[in-house]
Amino acid sequence: MQSMSGAGDSAGAGRFVYDGRLGELYVIFIKNLLLTIITLGIYRFWAKTRVRRYLWSHTSLFGDRFEYTGTGKELFLGFLIALGLFLAFGAILVVVTIVLGEGVGQVLTGVFYILLFFLFFVARFTALRYRLSRTRWRGIRGGLAGSPWRFAGISIGWNIVNLLTAGLLGPVVTVRTLGYRIRNAFFGTARTSFSAQAKDFYGRFLIYYFSSAALAIIGLAIAAGVIYAIGLGGELGELFGNRVPGEKPSPRAVVIMIFGIYAVAFFVGLLMLPVVCWYYSFLYNYLLRSTAIAGIRFGGTVTTWGMFGYLIVNLVIMVVTLGLAFPWVMHRVMRFIAANVVVEGAIDPETVRQSQMSAPRTGEGLLEMLDTGVI
């Protein structure tokens, strides 16, 4: 079996290094955008591959760069397989409706939507498995064991319980769902360990939970006061009952409602953001500290206001440029990760061998059907 090349790293603390250039990312972004438009969306699989190869190859640890070995063809074939399965199910649904009646067809449609919800979690797991299997560092590839079906069951089960408890089991859901993936992740023959426990940050979560709820109520009350103070209460009344039955609301009232919803959501979100950053910066650092593999342990240095500034600037960039500055945001994300992830310890190359785990032949087709993304 292939062993990891290079000498053991000296013990101590290190960081990931990202040395990508914004101008180079923009060139890739523009080429990808044009080719995706020309090919009516088909090129997006190769576009994702180009972005990943660039980001991976410009990220290094202990002086060695990462490598992405996936191909656009693998992503495209995975998509075609998933599309074929969806079309086959759709054809079966039509035939069953014609033969057995609309009632049976409606029942099957309901089952299909439930299945889609389940498959979304399956797709997230299989996509991570593909990406890890196509990621190499010092010639050793990653991998993901475990069952996507079991992960979906764990995720749905805990999310339902969390929903029934009004979100008060958030830390448990985080530890259970994230823990299943991390504990099944491999670097070569080395398995990742994960020691996080919900009780370690549950108190902080409760402060975040009730503070966010209070701030949301305050924000909605302020927004309602402003709406009536500037004389828009009449339009809202027109939309919510103060009109003749059957009469449609005026276009002005509809426009005010649409923009009002976005404005209120933005204001409330901005009011809650410091508390959100306070909680998630701690959680980010804690989850990293709880993760270790092959003799090294991770850590985080994210601060509340560091995360606040990072998110605000990214939001402003995307809103002002209507999304055209996405490469800039992607560039900032990579720099943020590199600046705030600490790696402690040393890797013994003799203890890490090349993975013998079977790798998927196609990639992310199911996720492409359910949740297309840029990366």
PDB file of N, CA, C and O in Angstrom, residues 162-199:
ATOM      1  N   ASN A 162     -36.468  17.908  17.236  1.00  0.00           N
ATOM      2  CA  ASN A 162     -36.099  19.300  17.499  1.00  0.00           C
ATOM      3  C   ASN A 162     -37.249  20.243  17.164  1.00  0.00           C
ATOM      4  O   ASN A 162     -37.516  21.211  17.886  1.00  0.00           O
ATOM      5  N   LEU A 163     -37.946  19.945  16.069  1.00  0.00           N
ATOM      6  CA  LEU A 163     -39.099  20.762  15.683  1.00  0.00           C
ATOM      7  C   LEU A 163     -40.203  20.681  16.728  1.00  0.00           C
ATOM      8  O   LEU A 163     -40.826  21.698  17.078  1.00  0.00           O
ATOM      9  N   LEU A 164     -40.436  19.492  17.260  1.00  0.00           N
ATOM     10  CA  LEU A 164     -41.482  19.298  18.261  1.00  0.00           C
ATOM     11  C   LEU A 164     -41.143  19.978  19.582  1.00  0.00           C
ATOM     12  O   LEU A 164     -42.036  20.274  20.383  1.00  0.00           O
ATOM     13  N   THR A 165     -39.863  20.242  19.812  1.00  0.00           N
ATOM     14  CA  THR A 165     -39.441  20.933  21.046  1.00  0.00           C
ATOM     15  C   THR A 165     -39.099  22.390  20.775  1.00  0.00           C
ATOM     16  O   THR A 165     -38.378  23.020  21.552  1.00  0.00           O
ATOM     17  N   ALA A 166     -39.607  22.925  19.668  1.00  0.00           N
ATOM     18  CA  ALA A 166     -39.418  24.347  19.313  1.00  0.00           C
ATOM     19  C   ALA A 166     -37.950  24.719  19.172  1.00  0.00           C
ATOM     20  O   ALA A 166     -37.550  25.843  19.471  1.00  0.00           O
ATOM     21  N   GLY A 167     -37.123  23.769  18.709  1.00  0.00           N
ATOM     22  CA  GLY A 167     -35.715  24.060  18.450  1.00  0.00           C
ATOM     23  C   GLY A 167     -34.805  23.992  19.655  1.00  0.00           C
ATOM     24  O   GLY A 167     -33.608  24.296  19.547  1.00  0.00           O
ATOM     25  N   LEU A 168     -35.324  23.559  20.805  1.00  0.00           N
ATOM     26  CA  LEU A 168     -34.509  23.559  22.024  1.00  0.00           C
ATOM     27  C   LEU A 168     -33.484  22.429  22.062  1.00  0.00           C
ATOM     28  O   LEU A 168     -32.633  22.407  22.955  1.00  0.00           O
ATOM     29  N   LEU A 169     -33.551  21.507  21.116  1.00  0.00           N
ATOM     30  CA  LEU A 169     -32.564  20.424  21.063  1.00  0.00           C
ATOM     31  C   LEU A 169     -31.523  20.676  19.968  1.00  0.00           C
ATOM     32  O   LEU A 169     -30.875  19.736  19.509  1.00  0.00           O
ATOM     33  N   GLY A 170     -31.348  21.924  19.582  1.00  0.00           N
ATOM     34  CA  GLY A 170     -30.399  22.277  18.537  1.00  0.00           C
ATOM     35  C   GLY A 170     -28.999  21.702  18.740  1.00  0.00           C
ATOM     36  O   GLY A 170     -28.422  21.110  17.819  1.00  0.00           O
ATOM     37  N   PRO A 171     -28.406  21.839  19.940  1.00  0.00           N
ATOM     38  CA  PRO A 171     -27.061  21.293  20.159  1.00  0.00           C
ATOM     39  C   PRO A 171     -26.986  19.780  19.972  1.00  0.00           C
ATOM     40  O   PRO A 171     -25.995  19.260  19.461  1.00  0.00           O
ATOM     41  N   VAL A 172     -28.031  19.069  20.393  1.00  0.00           N
ATOM     42  CA  VAL A 172     -28.047  17.610  20.233  1.00  0.00           C
ATOM     43  C   VAL A 172     -28.080  17.244  18.751  1.00  0.00           C
ATOM     44  O   VAL A 172     -27.366  16.348  18.302  1.00  0.00           O
ATOM     45  N   VAL A 173     -28.913  17.951  17.984  1.00  0.00           N
ATOM     46  CA  VAL A 173     -28.996  17.697  16.545  1.00  0.00           C
ATOM     47  C   VAL A 173     -27.645  17.946  15.887  1.00  0.00           C
ATOM     48  O   VAL A 173     -27.180  17.157  15.050  1.00  0.00           O
ATOM     49  N   THR A 174     -26.983  19.031  16.255  1.00  0.00           N
ATOM     50  CA  THR A 174     -25.670  19.359  15.685  1.00  0.00           C
ATOM     51  C   THR A 174     -24.661  18.252  15.951  1.00  0.00           C
ATOM     52  O   THR A 174     -23.972  17.785  15.036  1.00  0.00           O
ATOM     53  N   VAL A 175     -24.574  17.826  17.210  1.00  0.00           N
ATOM     54  CA  VAL A 175     -23.587  16.810  17.583  1.00  0.00           C
ATOM     55  C   VAL A 175     -23.893  15.467  16.922  1.00  0.00           C
ATOM     56  O   VAL A 175     -22.987  14.784  16.432  1.00  0.00           O
ATOM     57  N   ARG A 176     -25.152  15.074  16.879  1.00  0.00           N
ATOM     58  CA  ARG A 176     -25.509  13.769  16.316  1.00  0.00           C
ATOM     59  C   ARG A 176     -25.307  13.714  14.801  1.00  0.00           C
ATOM     60  O   ARG A 176     -24.758  12.739  14.280  1.00  0.00           O
ATOM     61  N   THR A 177     -25.773  14.737  14.091  1.00  0.00           N
ATOM     62  CA  THR A 177     -25.687  14.698  12.630  1.00  0.00           C
ATOM     63  C   THR A 177     -24.271  14.978  12.133  1.00  0.00           C
ATOM     64  O   THR A 177     -23.767  14.284  11.248  1.00  0.00           O
ATOM     65  N   LEU A 178     -23.625  15.986  12.712  1.00  0.00           N
ATOM     66  CA  LEU A 178     -22.260  16.291  12.311  1.00  0.00           C
ATOM     67  C   LEU A 178     -21.310  15.188  12.762  1.00  0.00           C
ATOM     68  O   LEU A 178     -20.381  14.803  12.034  1.00  0.00           O
ATOM     69  N   GLY A 179     -21.555  14.666  13.964  1.00  0.00           N
ATOM     70  CA  GLY A 179     -20.692  13.619  14.488  1.00  0.00           C
ATOM     71  C   GLY A 179     -20.694  12.376  13.626  1.00  0.00           C
ATOM     72  O   GLY A 179     -19.647  11.740  13.446  1.00  0.00           O
ATOM     73  N   TYR A 180     -21.843  12.005  13.072  1.00  0.00           N
ATOM     74  CA  TYR A 180     -21.898  10.805  12.228  1.00  0.00           C
ATOM     75  C   TYR A 180     -21.012  10.953  11.001  1.00  0.00           C
ATOM     76  O   TYR A 180     -20.310  10.021  10.605  1.00  0.00           O
ATOM     77  N   ARG A 181     -21.010  12.128  10.414  1.00  0.00           N
ATOM     78  CA  ARG A 181     -20.177  12.350   9.225  1.00  0.00           C
ATOM     79  C   ARG A 181     -18.693  12.422   9.584  1.00  0.00           C
ATOM     80  O   ARG A 181     -17.858  11.809   8.914  1.00  0.00           O
ATOM     81  N   ILE A 182     -18.377  13.177  10.638  1.00  0.00           N
ATOM     82  CA  ILE A 182     -16.962  13.358  10.980  1.00  0.00           C
ATOM     83  C   ILE A 182     -16.336  12.035  11.407  1.00  0.00           C
ATOM     84  O   ILE A 182     -15.214  11.706  10.998  1.00  0.00           O
ATOM     85  N   ARG A 183     -17.025  11.251  12.230  1.00  0.00           N
ATOM     86  CA  ARG A 183     -16.454   9.990  12.711  1.00  0.00           C
ATOM     87  C   ARG A 183     -16.287   8.955  11.613  1.00  0.00           C
ATOM     88  O   ARG A 183     -15.558   7.982  11.777  1.00  0.00           O
ATOM     89  N   ASN A 184     -16.975   9.167  10.491  1.00  0.00           N
ATOM     90  CA  ASN A 184     -16.840   8.246   9.359  1.00  0.00           C
ATOM     91  C   ASN A 184     -15.918   8.779   8.263  1.00  0.00           C
ATOM     92  O   ASN A 184     -15.783   8.156   7.214  1.00  0.00           O
ATOM     93  N   ALA A 185     -15.315   9.953   8.511  1.00  0.00           N
ATOM     94  CA  ALA A 185     -14.392  10.532   7.531  1.00  0.00           C
ATOM     95  C   ALA A 185     -12.988   9.966   7.740  1.00  0.00           C
ATOM     96  O   ALA A 185     -12.544   9.759   8.864  1.00  0.00           O
ATOM     97  N   PHE A 186     -12.285   9.719   6.640  1.00  0.00           N
ATOM     98  CA  PHE A 186     -10.945   9.138   6.681  1.00  0.00           C
ATOM     99  C   PHE A 186      -9.971   9.990   5.878  1.00  0.00           C
ATOM    100  O   PHE A 186     -10.343  10.638   4.894  1.00  0.00           O
ATOM    101  N   PHE A 187      -8.715   9.958   6.320  1.00  0.00           N
ATOM    102  CA  PHE A 187      -7.600  10.429   5.507  1.00  0.00           C
ATOM    103  C   PHE A 187      -6.710   9.214   5.314  1.00  0.00           C
ATOM    104  O   PHE A 187      -5.999   8.800   6.222  1.00  0.00           O
ATOM    105  N   GLY A 188      -6.787   8.617   4.131  1.00  0.00           N
ATOM    106  CA  GLY A 188      -6.111   7.345   3.932  1.00  0.00           C
ATOM    107  C   GLY A 188      -6.724   6.305   4.845  1.00  0.00           C
ATOM    108  O   GLY A 188      -7.934   6.069   4.842  1.00  0.00           O
ATOM    109  N   THR A 189      -5.885   5.673   5.676  1.00  0.00           N
ATOM    110  CA  THR A 189      -6.364   4.672   6.633  1.00  0.00           C
ATOM    111  C   THR A 189      -6.666   5.264   8.007  1.00  0.00           C
ATOM    112  O   THR A 189      -7.053   4.542   8.921  1.00  0.00           O
ATOM    113  N   ALA A 190      -6.463   6.562   8.171  1.00  0.00           N
ATOM    114  CA  ALA A 190      -6.687   7.211   9.470  1.00  0.00           C
ATOM    115  C   ALA A 190      -8.125   7.716   9.552  1.00  0.00           C
ATOM    116  O   ALA A 190      -8.589   8.445   8.677  1.00  0.00           O
ATOM    117  N   ARG A 191      -8.801   7.331  10.627  1.00  0.00           N
ATOM    118  CA  ARG A 191     -10.185   7.761  10.845  1.00  0.00           C
ATOM    119  C   ARG A 191     -10.214   9.018  11.715  1.00  0.00           C
ATOM    120  O   ARG A 191      -9.424   9.169  12.652  1.00  0.00           O
ATOM    121  N   THR A 192     -11.147   9.905  11.436  1.00  0.00           N
ATOM    122  CA  THR A 192     -11.312  11.132  12.214  1.00  0.00           C
ATOM    123  C   THR A 192     -12.042  10.836  13.521  1.00  0.00           C
ATOM    124  O   THR A 192     -12.992  10.055  13.543  1.00  0.00           O
ATOM    125  N   SER A 193     -11.595  11.458  14.592  1.00  0.00           N
ATOM    126  CA  SER A 193     -12.289  11.342  15.873  1.00  0.00           C
ATOM    127  C   SER A 193     -13.023  12.646  16.162  1.00  0.00           C
ATOM    128  O   SER A 193     -12.626  13.716  15.709  1.00  0.00           O
ATOM    129  N   PHE A 194     -14.105  12.533  16.931  1.00  0.00           N
ATOM    130  CA  PHE A 194     -14.951  13.698  17.222  1.00  0.00           C
ATOM    131  C   PHE A 194     -15.460  13.562  18.646  1.00  0.00           C
ATOM    132  O   PHE A 194     -16.176  12.614  18.973  1.00  0.00           O
ATOM    133  N   SER A 195     -15.091  14.475  19.536  1.00  0.00           N
ATOM    134  CA  SER A 195     -15.388  14.346  20.961  1.00  0.00           C
ATOM    135  C   SER A 195     -16.414  15.346  21.461  1.00  0.00           C
ATOM    136  O   SER A 195     -16.622  15.469  22.669  1.00  0.00           O
ATOM    137  N   ALA A 196     -17.065  16.076  20.581  1.00  0.00           N
ATOM    138  CA  ALA A 196     -18.017  17.112  20.998  1.00  0.00           C
ATOM    139  C   ALA A 196     -19.203  16.500  21.737  1.00  0.00           C
ATOM    140  O   ALA A 196     -19.685  15.420  21.386  1.00  0.00           O
ATOM    141  N   GLN A 197     -19.699  17.215  22.750  1.00  0.00           N
ATOM    142  CA  GLN A 197     -20.889  16.820  23.493  1.00  0.00           C
ATOM    143  C   GLN A 197     -21.803  18.023  23.647  1.00  0.00           C
ATOM    144  O   GLN A 197     -21.336  19.136  23.922  1.00  0.00           O
ATOM    145  N   ALA A 198     -23.082  17.801  23.472  1.00  0.00           N
ATOM    146  CA  ALA A 198     -24.045  18.900  23.507  1.00  0.00           C
ATOM    147  C   ALA A 198     -24.017  19.639  24.846  1.00  0.00           C
ATOM    148  O   ALA A 198     -24.209  20.859  24.887  1.00  0.00           O
ATOM    149  N   LYS A 199     -23.761  18.931  25.934  1.00  0.00           N
ATOM    150  CA  LYS A 199     -23.780  19.562  27.251  1.00  0.00           C
ATOM    151  C   LYS A 199     -22.692  20.622  27.396  1.00  0.00           C
ATOM    152  O   LYS A 199     -22.817  21.533  28.227  1.00  0.00           O
TER     153      LYS A 199
END
